[in-house]
Amino acid sequence: MQLYKPEVEAQRFWNPYTQTMPRADLDRLHLRKLQTVIAYAYAHSPMYRKLLDRHKVRPEQIRTMDDFVKRLPFIDKKEILDAQAVSPPFGDALAISEDFFHQRFATSGSTGVPLHIPLTYHSAELWGESWVYGFWAAGLRARHSFYFAFNWGIFAAFWSAYMGVRRLGATVVSGGGLDSKARLRQIEQYRPDVLLATPTYALYLGETAREIGMDLAKTSISHVYVAGEPGASIPATRRAIEELWGAKCYELYGIAELGPTNPGCPLQGGVHLCEEWYHALVVDESGHPVPYGEVGEHIVTSYIQDGQPLIKYRTHDLVRWTDVPCGCGTTWLYYPGGVLGRTDQMIIVKGVNVYPSALEALLHRVAGLSEHYELHVARDAVNDFVTVKVEARAEIGEDRYASVGREAEAVFKSVIGVSIGVEVQKPGSLPRYELKAKRFFDHRPVEHRWQLTGGPGA
Amino acid sequence: MTREETIERIRGIQAEVQRLRQASDNPAIERTMQLLDLYCHMARWELGDVEAMIPEAETR
């Protein structure tokens, strides 16, 4: 007996109807979904009613995609926090009775106050389904088991992946409440097929494995699915994870307050927008959509958040969007390279945009450098300038640090066209992280960082 | 089965589920019918049959 009929299990797409829909039809469907979500938010969320009233726009005035782009305001995390502060934890942002709550999440509040995230059963199922598009495309089915190297806390993190594994009908193996060594022993014992972790942690487990004399490439893990920070869409990082684990590496890009917006492309070079449950724009600093092929800030509308609707939400993530047909066969928008950086990590050196993910990818081209690095950005009178601090691999002698550094500088200069300083350091000299790594250190004055100055109602 | 036929059959099932949900005084049955209602709603969205954001917001 099988969960899926063989002819269904052989399908390439989880939902062929929308995943192969022509762009014009997808856009028409988006408009209908957007109108539905805007009407719902206006009727149920005091925050959205006030926002739309303030901008003198009513849901029935959004008749075309152009209306949506030009008339409807963006919303930022700060406005959600202000609405929640009216009557914590959810205040004016809440759009549904607490009867419907399934789970509550919060962000860490590392940049201020934590943002509270109410999730209904409906939202939870569909957060999960967004992962399933990626799982299914990567060949994962109900017979596979998924190991969660994750402590089940109040942060959304891999909870949505758990919802996805349930939705797929596959098996969850929990690595919660354990240290890294115990997790590796569990992997040996339970023989899961898939590891779910941040890219930083997937690599960190390699150091733990070396300590206990374990070869991760010989474990049962055939797929590593990473999320939480850029990873599998950066070729060198993907290669490092794949070599370490002897497995294929995929990624999902998500945002805590929105959910898993972009499952990975099975061809591994980037992510697709999950157009079933999300709409996106990519805009420049003046708030205008950039043409396909260009980089800008990712602005997302969720069709899932019935507890706390988010429409034209500023993610502050920089992505390049494209509508060119993807080799994997889907018509959904493709973001090559995944997330390229954050708007507050935008670096311009002598007029050239420099993306942190590009620097990471190039760093891995230099033999003798490890995956542990930090980017330090400062500014003189007219220009940003960047220094990369990177650890050498253990097999490289200290007498070679200067020459390896010069080699990395030459790679940056030849590919990006500008000078980037490189300081090579001893192994173990930079901090280690179990979840997301802090790699970006910005020493520039605030006024020299990306600011969205335009847009509807600005 | 075509998309249109699938949608029509799901709509029929959903309407029956909603009637059962209303008629039942058993908490276990009411919750199960509520979830079935939700899954029918999700399936319709997946086929582009978009009427409201959640089942409870649909016209009934």
Short mmCIF file of C-alpha atoms in Angstrom, two decimals:
data_model
loop_
_atom_site.label_atom_id
_atom_site.label_comp_id
_atom_site.label_asym_id
_atom_site.label_seq_id
_atom_site.Cartn_x
_atom_site.Cartn_y
_atom_site.Cartn_z
CA MET A 1 0.00 0.00 0.00
CA GLN A 2 1.30 3.45 -0.89
CA LEU A 3 0.21 6.91 0.27
CA TYR A 4 0.21 8.28 -3.30
CA LYS A 5 -0.90 6.36 -6.37
CA PRO A 6 2.20 5.49 -8.49
CA GLU A 7 1.10 7.70 -11.38
CA VAL A 8 0.63 10.61 -8.96
CA GLU A 9 3.93 9.98 -7.19
CA ALA A 10 5.65 10.14 -10.60
CA GLN A 11 4.32 13.67 -11.22
CA ARG A 12 7.02 16.32 -11.54
CA PHE A 13 5.00 19.04 -9.81
CA TRP A 14 3.05 19.13 -6.56
CA ASN A 15 0.33 21.20 -8.24
CA PRO A 16 0.82 21.12 -12.03
CA TYR A 17 -2.22 23.37 -12.51
CA THR A 18 -0.59 26.53 -11.15
CA GLN A 19 3.07 25.56 -11.44
CA THR A 20 2.88 25.41 -15.23
CA MET A 21 0.31 28.16 -15.75
CA PRO A 22 1.23 30.73 -18.43
CA ARG A 23 2.37 34.08 -16.99
CA ALA A 24 -0.65 36.04 -18.20
CA ASP A 25 -3.05 33.54 -16.57
CA LEU A 26 -0.98 33.52 -13.38
CA ASP A 27 -1.15 37.32 -13.22
CA ARG A 28 -4.93 37.27 -13.71
CA LEU A 29 -5.24 34.74 -10.90
CA HIS A 30 -2.95 36.86 -8.72
CA LEU A 31 -5.21 39.88 -9.22
CA ARG A 32 -8.23 37.89 -8.03
CA LYS A 33 -6.32 36.59 -5.00
CA LEU A 34 -4.99 40.06 -4.18
CA GLN A 35 -8.48 41.56 -4.35
CA THR A 36 -9.74 38.80 -2.03
CA VAL A 37 -6.96 39.33 0.51
CA ILE A 38 -7.26 43.14 0.42
CA ALA A 39 -11.03 42.93 0.99
CA TYR A 40 -10.47 40.49 3.88
CA ALA A 41 -7.78 42.68 5.49
CA TYR A 42 -9.86 45.83 5.17
CA ALA A 43 -12.88 44.13 6.73
CA HIS A 44 -11.06 42.39 9.59
CA SER A 45 -7.76 44.14 10.40
CA PRO A 46 -8.06 47.58 12.09
CA MET A 47 -4.46 48.24 11.06
CA TYR A 48 -5.24 47.75 7.36
CA ARG A 49 -8.50 49.68 7.52
CA LYS A 50 -6.62 52.66 9.01
CA LEU A 51 -3.74 52.30 6.54
CA LEU A 52 -6.01 52.22 3.47
CA ASP A 53 -8.23 55.00 4.83
CA ARG A 54 -5.12 57.11 5.44
CA HIS A 55 -4.09 56.59 1.80
CA LYS A 56 -7.67 57.22 0.63
CA VAL A 57 -7.98 53.90 -1.15
CA ARG A 58 -10.77 51.34 -0.78
CA PRO A 59 -10.52 47.64 -1.72
CA GLU A 60 -13.00 47.95 -4.60
CA GLN A 61 -10.72 50.55 -6.22
CA ILE A 62 -8.05 47.89 -6.83
CA ARG A 63 -9.38 46.78 -10.22
CA THR A 64 -6.11 46.13 -12.05
CA MET A 65 -2.57 45.08 -11.23
CA ASP A 66 -1.54 48.65 -12.00
CA ASP A 67 -3.93 49.86 -9.25
CA PHE A 68 -2.33 47.39 -6.86
CA VAL A 69 1.19 48.56 -7.73
CA LYS A 70 0.46 52.29 -7.78
CA ARG A 71 -2.35 52.89 -5.29
CA LEU A 72 -1.75 50.48 -2.44
CA PRO A 73 0.91 51.52 0.11
CA PHE A 74 3.83 49.39 1.22
CA ILE A 75 3.87 48.28 4.82
CA ASP A 76 6.96 47.83 6.97
CA LYS A 77 7.76 45.91 10.15
CA LYS A 78 7.67 49.16 12.14
CA GLU A 79 3.97 49.69 11.28
CA ILE A 80 3.09 46.15 12.37
CA LEU A 81 4.97 46.69 15.64
CA ASP A 82 3.12 50.00 16.18
CA ALA A 83 -0.24 48.29 15.53
CA GLN A 84 0.66 45.46 17.92
CA ALA A 85 1.67 47.97 20.60
CA VAL A 86 -1.92 49.34 20.70
CA SER A 87 -2.92 46.26 22.72
CA PRO A 88 -0.12 43.71 22.92
CA PRO A 89 0.62 41.15 21.71
CA PHE A 90 -1.33 41.58 18.45
CA GLY A 91 -3.34 44.78 18.84
CA ASP A 92 -4.69 46.36 15.67
CA ALA A 93 -2.79 43.95 13.41
CA LEU A 94 -5.03 41.04 14.39
CA ALA A 95 -7.74 40.03 11.89
CA ILE A 96 -9.29 36.93 13.41
CA SER A 97 -10.68 35.58 16.69
CA GLU A 98 -8.12 33.80 18.89
CA ASP A 99 -10.40 30.74 18.60
CA PHE A 100 -8.74 30.14 15.24
CA PHE A 101 -5.15 30.34 16.54
CA HIS A 102 -3.06 27.26 15.96
CA GLN A 103 0.35 28.51 17.07
CA ARG A 104 2.10 31.70 18.07
CA PHE A 105 5.57 32.76 17.00
CA ALA A 106 7.72 35.80 17.68
CA THR A 107 10.87 37.22 16.18
CA SER A 108 13.94 37.58 18.37
CA GLY A 109 13.60 41.35 18.66
CA SER A 110 17.32 41.66 18.03
CA THR A 111 16.72 45.00 16.30
CA GLY A 112 14.19 46.24 18.87
CA VAL A 113 10.85 44.83 20.03
CA PRO A 114 9.85 41.24 19.06
CA LEU A 115 7.23 40.99 16.33
CA HIS A 116 4.39 38.63 17.24
CA ILE A 117 3.10 36.22 14.60
CA PRO A 118 -0.30 34.55 15.02
CA LEU A 119 -0.77 31.44 12.92
CA THR A 120 -4.16 29.83 12.29
CA TYR A 121 -4.56 26.18 11.28
CA HIS A 122 -5.24 27.42 7.74
CA SER A 123 -1.98 29.42 7.69
CA ALA A 124 -0.03 26.53 9.22
CA GLU A 125 -1.22 24.06 6.58
CA LEU A 126 -0.27 26.43 3.79
CA TRP A 127 3.06 27.48 5.28
CA GLY A 128 3.72 23.76 5.20
CA GLU A 129 2.52 23.39 1.65
CA SER A 130 4.94 26.06 0.45
CA TRP A 131 7.79 23.78 1.58
CA VAL A 132 6.17 20.81 -0.18
CA TYR A 133 6.57 22.46 -3.60
CA GLY A 134 10.33 22.39 -2.97
CA PHE A 135 10.39 18.92 -1.41
CA TRP A 136 8.36 17.40 -4.25
CA ALA A 137 10.48 19.03 -6.97
CA ALA A 138 13.61 17.65 -5.28
CA GLY A 139 12.18 14.13 -5.52
CA LEU A 140 11.20 13.81 -1.86
CA ARG A 141 8.11 11.77 -1.18
CA ALA A 142 6.08 10.27 1.67
CA ARG A 143 8.55 7.37 2.12
CA HIS A 144 11.38 9.76 3.13
CA SER A 145 12.23 10.77 6.68
CA PHE A 146 13.34 14.24 7.68
CA TYR A 147 15.76 15.00 10.52
CA PHE A 148 15.21 18.32 12.28
CA ALA A 149 18.47 19.63 13.76
CA PHE A 150 16.41 22.30 15.44
CA ASN A 151 15.28 23.32 18.93
CA TRP A 152 11.53 23.83 18.82
CA GLY A 153 11.28 27.33 20.28
CA ILE A 154 9.14 30.44 19.80
CA PHE A 155 10.97 31.43 16.58
CA ALA A 156 9.20 30.28 13.40
CA ALA A 157 12.45 28.92 11.92
CA PHE A 158 11.96 25.25 10.89
CA TRP A 159 8.46 24.91 12.34
CA SER A 160 7.06 25.59 8.89
CA ALA A 161 9.25 22.80 7.48
CA TYR A 162 7.71 20.49 10.08
CA MET A 163 4.28 21.55 8.82
CA GLY A 164 5.53 20.79 5.32
CA VAL A 165 6.71 17.28 6.17
CA ARG A 166 3.30 16.60 7.73
CA ARG A 167 1.55 17.99 4.66
CA LEU A 168 3.68 15.81 2.37
CA GLY A 169 2.87 12.77 4.51
CA ALA A 170 6.50 11.97 5.27
CA THR A 171 8.23 11.18 8.59
CA VAL A 172 9.54 13.68 11.15
CA VAL A 173 12.59 12.77 13.22
CA SER A 174 13.18 15.36 15.94
CA GLY A 175 16.65 16.45 16.98
CA GLY A 176 15.26 18.96 19.48
CA GLY A 177 16.90 19.46 22.86
CA LEU A 178 20.14 17.72 21.89
CA ASP A 179 23.69 18.89 21.38
CA SER A 180 25.47 18.37 18.06
CA LYS A 181 27.18 15.12 19.03
CA ALA A 182 23.90 13.58 20.21
CA ARG A 183 22.24 14.66 16.96
CA LEU A 184 24.92 12.95 14.89
CA ARG A 185 24.45 9.77 16.93
CA GLN A 186 20.69 9.99 16.30
CA ILE A 187 21.33 10.32 12.57
CA GLU A 188 23.39 7.11 12.74
CA GLN A 189 20.64 5.40 14.73
CA TYR A 190 17.49 6.49 12.86
CA ARG A 191 19.00 6.77 9.36
CA PRO A 192 16.92 9.75 8.10
CA ASP A 193 17.07 10.73 4.42
CA VAL A 194 16.92 14.51 4.75
CA LEU A 195 18.70 16.95 7.07
CA LEU A 196 16.96 20.25 7.73
CA ALA A 197 19.30 22.93 9.11
CA THR A 198 20.73 26.36 8.46
CA PRO A 199 23.71 26.24 6.08
CA THR A 200 25.91 27.44 8.93
CA TYR A 201 24.78 24.56 11.14
CA ALA A 202 24.99 21.96 8.35
CA LEU A 203 28.66 22.93 7.97
CA TYR A 204 29.23 23.27 11.73
CA LEU A 205 28.15 19.64 12.16
CA GLY A 206 31.15 18.79 9.99
CA GLU A 207 33.50 20.11 12.69
CA THR A 208 31.64 18.10 15.35
CA ALA A 209 31.80 14.99 13.16
CA ARG A 210 35.57 15.38 12.79
CA GLU A 211 35.91 15.59 16.59
CA ILE A 212 34.16 12.24 17.05
CA GLY A 213 35.71 10.59 14.00
CA MET A 214 32.49 10.37 11.99
CA ASP A 215 32.29 10.68 8.20
CA LEU A 216 29.07 12.52 7.34
CA ALA A 217 29.31 11.46 3.70
CA LYS A 218 28.75 7.87 4.87
CA THR A 219 25.53 8.61 6.78
CA SER A 220 22.02 7.94 5.44
CA ILE A 221 21.51 11.63 4.57
CA SER A 222 20.90 11.96 0.81
CA HIS A 223 19.43 15.49 0.86
CA VAL A 224 20.33 18.55 2.93
CA TYR A 225 17.58 21.18 2.84
CA VAL A 226 18.80 24.50 4.22
CA ALA A 227 16.99 27.70 5.18
CA GLY A 228 17.38 30.73 7.42
CA GLU A 229 20.24 32.38 5.54
CA PRO A 230 21.67 32.30 2.00
CA GLY A 231 23.21 28.90 1.31
CA ALA A 232 22.40 26.43 -1.42
CA SER A 233 22.01 29.11 -4.11
CA ILE A 234 25.64 30.13 -3.54
CA PRO A 235 27.50 27.50 -5.60
CA ALA A 236 30.55 27.25 -3.37
CA THR A 237 28.51 26.95 -0.17
CA ARG A 238 26.28 24.34 -1.79
CA ARG A 239 29.35 22.41 -2.94
CA ALA A 240 30.88 22.55 0.55
CA ILE A 241 27.67 21.14 2.10
CA GLU A 242 27.27 18.52 -0.64
CA GLU A 243 30.86 17.32 -0.29
CA LEU A 244 30.64 17.23 3.49
CA TRP A 245 27.41 15.22 3.55
CA GLY A 246 27.72 13.31 0.26
CA ALA A 247 24.22 14.62 -0.46
CA LYS A 248 22.27 16.98 -2.70
CA CYS A 249 21.72 20.42 -1.17
CA TYR A 250 18.61 22.55 -1.69
CA GLU A 251 17.36 25.68 -0.01
CA LEU A 252 14.18 27.50 0.87
CA TYR A 253 14.02 31.24 1.37
CA GLY A 254 11.44 32.46 3.86
CA ILE A 255 10.67 35.38 6.13
CA ALA A 256 9.48 34.76 9.71
CA GLU A 257 6.41 36.99 9.55
CA LEU A 258 5.40 35.82 6.03
CA GLY A 259 6.41 32.18 6.03
CA PRO A 260 8.24 30.08 3.43
CA THR A 261 7.83 32.33 0.40
CA ASN A 262 10.36 30.76 -2.00
CA PRO A 263 11.03 27.02 -2.27
CA GLY A 264 14.27 26.02 -3.96
CA CYS A 265 14.52 25.23 -7.66
CA PRO A 266 15.42 21.56 -8.21
CA LEU A 267 18.21 22.77 -10.51
CA GLN A 268 19.72 24.33 -7.36
CA GLY A 269 20.82 27.71 -8.74
CA GLY A 270 18.11 29.74 -7.06
CA VAL A 271 14.57 29.80 -5.71
CA HIS A 272 11.09 30.21 -7.17
CA LEU A 273 8.39 32.42 -5.74
CA CYS A 274 5.62 30.14 -4.44
CA GLU A 275 3.01 31.86 -6.59
CA GLU A 276 0.27 29.66 -5.18
CA TRP A 277 0.36 31.48 -1.85
CA TYR A 278 2.41 34.63 -2.40
CA HIS A 279 2.65 37.62 -4.73
CA ALA A 280 5.85 39.62 -5.09
CA LEU A 281 7.20 42.85 -6.50
CA VAL A 282 10.86 43.80 -6.70
CA VAL A 283 11.33 47.56 -6.38
CA ASP A 284 14.06 50.17 -6.54
CA GLU A 285 14.74 52.82 -3.89
CA SER A 286 12.00 55.03 -5.29
CA GLY A 287 9.46 52.22 -4.87
CA HIS A 288 9.01 51.47 -8.59
CA PRO A 289 9.14 47.84 -9.79
CA VAL A 290 12.44 47.08 -11.49
CA PRO A 291 12.39 45.23 -14.84
CA TYR A 292 12.80 41.46 -14.81
CA GLY A 293 16.49 40.64 -14.59
CA GLU A 294 17.23 43.52 -12.21
CA VAL A 295 17.92 43.60 -8.48
CA GLY A 296 15.75 45.37 -5.93
CA GLU A 297 13.92 45.01 -2.64
CA HIS A 298 11.54 42.06 -2.36
CA ILE A 299 7.99 43.22 -1.54
CA VAL A 300 5.66 40.34 -0.69
CA THR A 301 1.92 39.83 -0.24
CA SER A 302 0.77 36.70 1.53
CA TYR A 303 -2.47 34.90 0.66
CA ILE A 304 -2.01 32.78 3.77
CA GLN A 305 -1.92 35.12 6.78
CA ASP A 306 -5.56 35.30 7.81
CA GLY A 307 -4.50 36.01 11.43
CA GLN A 308 -2.31 38.98 10.59
CA PRO A 309 -2.58 39.90 6.89
CA LEU A 310 0.52 41.27 5.20
CA ILE A 311 0.09 43.07 1.89
CA LYS A 312 2.99 44.68 0.03
CA TYR A 313 5.24 43.92 2.95
CA ARG A 314 8.81 45.20 2.82
CA THR A 315 11.17 42.30 3.42
CA HIS A 316 14.39 44.36 3.11
CA ASP A 317 15.85 41.42 1.17
CA LEU A 318 17.61 42.09 -2.13
CA VAL A 319 16.72 39.69 -4.95
CA ARG A 320 17.02 39.52 -8.72
CA TRP A 321 13.74 38.39 -10.26
CA THR A 322 13.37 36.84 -13.69
CA ASP A 323 10.44 35.60 -15.77
CA VAL A 324 12.56 33.56 -18.18
CA PRO A 325 11.33 29.95 -18.44
CA CYS A 326 13.23 27.82 -15.93
CA GLY A 327 14.78 24.51 -16.96
CA CYS A 328 12.84 22.80 -14.18
CA GLY A 329 9.62 23.45 -16.11
CA THR A 330 7.72 25.73 -13.77
CA THR A 331 6.44 29.14 -14.87
CA TRP A 332 6.79 30.58 -11.38
CA LEU A 333 9.14 33.58 -11.03
CA TYR A 334 12.76 32.61 -10.55
CA TYR A 335 15.32 34.35 -8.33
CA PRO A 336 18.80 33.23 -9.44
CA GLY A 337 21.19 33.16 -6.53
CA GLY A 338 18.38 33.36 -3.97
CA VAL A 339 18.71 36.28 -1.57
CA LEU A 340 21.63 38.45 -2.62
CA GLY A 341 21.78 40.49 0.57
CA ARG A 342 19.78 42.85 2.73
CA THR A 343 18.91 46.41 1.79
CA ASP A 344 20.82 47.47 4.88
CA GLN A 345 23.79 45.46 3.55
CA MET A 346 23.82 47.17 0.15
CA ILE A 347 27.40 48.10 -0.61
CA ILE A 348 28.45 50.42 -3.43
CA VAL A 349 32.18 50.59 -4.08
CA LYS A 350 33.15 53.19 -6.68
CA GLY A 351 29.71 52.96 -8.29
CA VAL A 352 29.63 49.16 -8.39
CA ASN A 353 27.00 47.23 -6.40
CA VAL A 354 28.72 44.59 -4.33
CA TYR A 355 26.50 41.82 -2.89
CA PRO A 356 27.60 39.86 0.19
CA SER A 357 26.47 36.59 -1.40
CA ALA A 358 28.74 37.27 -4.41
CA LEU A 359 31.70 37.89 -2.13
CA GLU A 360 30.99 34.61 -0.31
CA ALA A 361 30.82 32.73 -3.60
CA LEU A 362 34.13 34.18 -4.81
CA LEU A 363 35.88 33.53 -1.52
CA HIS A 364 35.32 29.82 -1.98
CA ARG A 365 37.22 29.93 -5.27
CA VAL A 366 40.47 30.51 -3.42
CA ALA A 367 42.17 27.33 -2.28
CA GLY A 368 43.26 27.51 1.32
CA LEU A 369 40.37 29.66 2.60
CA SER A 370 37.64 28.22 4.83
CA GLU A 371 33.89 28.97 4.92
CA HIS A 372 34.32 31.10 8.07
CA TYR A 373 34.42 34.78 7.20
CA GLU A 374 33.15 38.25 8.14
CA LEU A 375 32.47 41.29 5.94
CA HIS A 376 33.31 44.67 7.45
CA VAL A 377 31.95 47.70 5.59
CA ALA A 378 33.04 51.26 6.30
CA ARG A 379 32.95 54.51 4.39
CA ASP A 380 35.32 57.35 3.62
CA ALA A 381 34.16 60.70 2.25
CA VAL A 382 32.71 59.30 -1.00
CA ASN A 383 32.88 55.51 -1.09
CA ASP A 384 32.01 52.36 0.80
CA PHE A 385 34.97 50.08 1.30
CA VAL A 386 34.97 46.47 2.33
CA THR A 387 37.36 44.30 4.25
CA VAL A 388 36.87 40.54 4.35
CA LYS A 389 38.23 38.71 7.38
CA VAL A 390 38.50 35.02 6.58
CA GLU A 391 39.98 32.00 8.29
CA ALA A 392 42.60 29.94 6.52
CA ARG A 393 42.15 26.20 6.28
CA ALA A 394 44.14 24.21 8.87
CA GLU A 395 46.51 22.79 6.24
CA ILE A 396 47.75 26.25 5.21
CA GLY A 397 50.85 27.50 7.04
CA GLU A 398 50.84 31.01 8.52
CA ASP A 399 53.67 32.01 6.20
CA ARG A 400 51.21 31.67 3.28
CA TYR A 401 48.41 33.84 4.71
CA ALA A 402 49.58 37.03 2.97
CA SER A 403 49.86 35.39 -0.46
CA VAL A 404 46.48 33.64 -0.15
CA GLY A 405 44.95 36.99 0.85
CA ARG A 406 46.45 38.66 -2.21
CA GLU A 407 45.09 35.86 -4.38
CA ALA A 408 41.57 36.46 -2.98
CA GLU A 409 41.92 40.21 -3.57
CA ALA A 410 42.91 39.51 -7.18
CA VAL A 411 39.83 37.30 -7.67
CA PHE A 412 37.54 40.05 -6.32
CA LYS A 413 39.23 42.68 -8.51
CA SER A 414 39.01 40.58 -11.67
CA VAL A 415 35.37 39.50 -11.22
CA ILE A 416 33.75 42.49 -9.50
CA GLY A 417 36.10 45.14 -10.83
CA VAL A 418 36.79 46.92 -7.54
CA SER A 419 39.27 46.51 -4.71
CA ILE A 420 38.16 44.50 -1.68
CA GLY A 421 40.63 44.04 1.18
CA VAL A 422 41.23 40.56 2.53
CA GLU A 423 42.73 39.65 5.93
CA VAL A 424 43.51 35.96 6.35
CA GLN A 425 43.34 34.73 9.94
CA LYS A 426 44.14 31.58 11.90
CA PRO A 427 41.57 28.73 11.98
CA GLY A 428 39.18 29.10 14.93
CA SER A 429 39.77 32.85 15.31
CA LEU A 430 36.26 33.92 14.20
CA PRO A 431 33.11 33.13 16.25
CA ARG A 432 31.08 29.97 15.52
CA TYR A 433 27.28 29.90 15.30
CA GLU A 434 24.77 27.07 15.59
CA LEU A 435 21.95 28.85 13.73
CA LYS A 436 22.42 31.91 11.56
CA ALA A 437 25.95 33.25 11.31
CA LYS A 438 26.60 36.96 11.81
CA ARG A 439 28.86 37.80 8.92
CA PHE A 440 28.03 41.41 8.09
CA PHE A 441 29.41 44.26 10.17
CA ASP A 442 28.36 47.71 9.04
CA HIS A 443 30.46 50.63 10.26
CA ARG A 444 28.88 53.19 7.87
CA PRO A 445 26.81 56.19 9.02
CA VAL A 446 23.06 55.40 8.81
CA GLU A 447 22.44 57.99 6.08
CA HIS A 448 24.67 56.03 3.70
CA ARG A 449 22.56 52.86 3.82
CA TRP A 450 19.65 51.87 1.48
CA GLN A 451 16.43 53.78 2.16
CA LEU A 452 13.13 53.29 0.35
CA THR A 453 12.16 56.91 -0.19
CA GLY A 454 9.29 56.60 -2.66
CA GLY A 455 6.28 54.44 -3.43
CA PRO A 456 2.50 54.89 -3.25
CA GLY A 457 1.52 57.56 -0.76
CA ALA A 458 5.11 58.44 0.07
CA MET B 1 -11.21 14.45 -14.63
CA THR B 2 -11.09 18.08 -15.78
CA ARG B 3 -10.35 21.02 -13.48
CA GLU B 4 -13.94 22.22 -13.80
CA GLU B 5 -15.36 18.80 -12.88
CA THR B 6 -12.97 18.57 -9.93
CA ILE B 7 -14.03 22.00 -8.66
CA GLU B 8 -17.69 21.16 -9.05
CA ARG B 9 -17.33 17.94 -7.06
CA ILE B 10 -15.31 19.66 -4.31
CA ARG B 11 -17.94 22.40 -4.05
CA GLY B 12 -20.62 19.74 -3.65
CA ILE B 13 -18.66 17.91 -0.95
CA GLN B 14 -17.94 21.20 0.85
CA ALA B 15 -21.63 22.17 0.89
CA GLU B 16 -22.54 18.77 2.37
CA VAL B 17 -19.74 19.06 4.95
CA GLN B 18 -21.00 22.51 5.96
CA ARG B 19 -24.54 21.17 6.43
CA LEU B 20 -23.19 18.33 8.58
CA ARG B 21 -21.12 20.77 10.61
CA GLN B 22 -24.22 22.84 11.33
CA ALA B 23 -26.38 19.83 12.14
CA SER B 24 -23.98 18.03 14.49
CA ASP B 25 -23.96 18.58 18.24
CA ASN B 26 -20.89 16.36 18.71
CA PRO B 27 -17.67 18.40 19.29
CA ALA B 28 -15.47 15.78 17.63
CA ILE B 29 -17.67 15.73 14.53
CA GLU B 30 -17.98 19.52 14.39
CA ARG B 31 -14.17 19.94 14.50
CA THR B 32 -13.63 17.26 11.86
CA MET B 33 -16.24 18.85 9.58
CA GLN B 34 -14.63 22.28 10.14
CA LEU B 35 -11.26 20.86 9.02
CA LEU B 36 -12.87 19.15 6.01
CA ASP B 37 -14.45 22.50 5.11
CA LEU B 38 -10.98 24.08 5.31
CA TYR B 39 -9.38 21.38 3.16
CA CYS B 40 -12.10 21.77 0.52
CA HIS B 41 -11.44 25.51 0.56
CA MET B 42 -7.69 24.94 0.13
CA ALA B 43 -8.25 22.51 -2.73
CA ARG B 44 -10.43 25.06 -4.52
CA TRP B 45 -7.76 27.78 -4.16
CA GLU B 46 -5.21 25.29 -5.53
CA LEU B 47 -7.38 25.03 -8.63
CA GLY B 48 -7.86 28.79 -8.89
CA ASP B 49 -11.43 28.80 -7.55
CA VAL B 50 -10.98 31.81 -5.28
CA GLU B 51 -13.99 33.17 -3.42
CA ALA B 52 -12.81 34.24 0.06
CA MET B 53 -9.63 34.09 2.09
CA ILE B 54 -10.94 31.53 4.59
CA PRO B 55 -14.02 29.27 4.50
CA GLU B 56 -15.71 31.23 7.29
CA ALA B 57 -15.55 34.39 5.14
CA GLU B 58 -17.38 32.75 2.22
CA THR B 59 -20.97 33.70 1.50
CA ARG B 60 -23.21 30.95 2.90
#
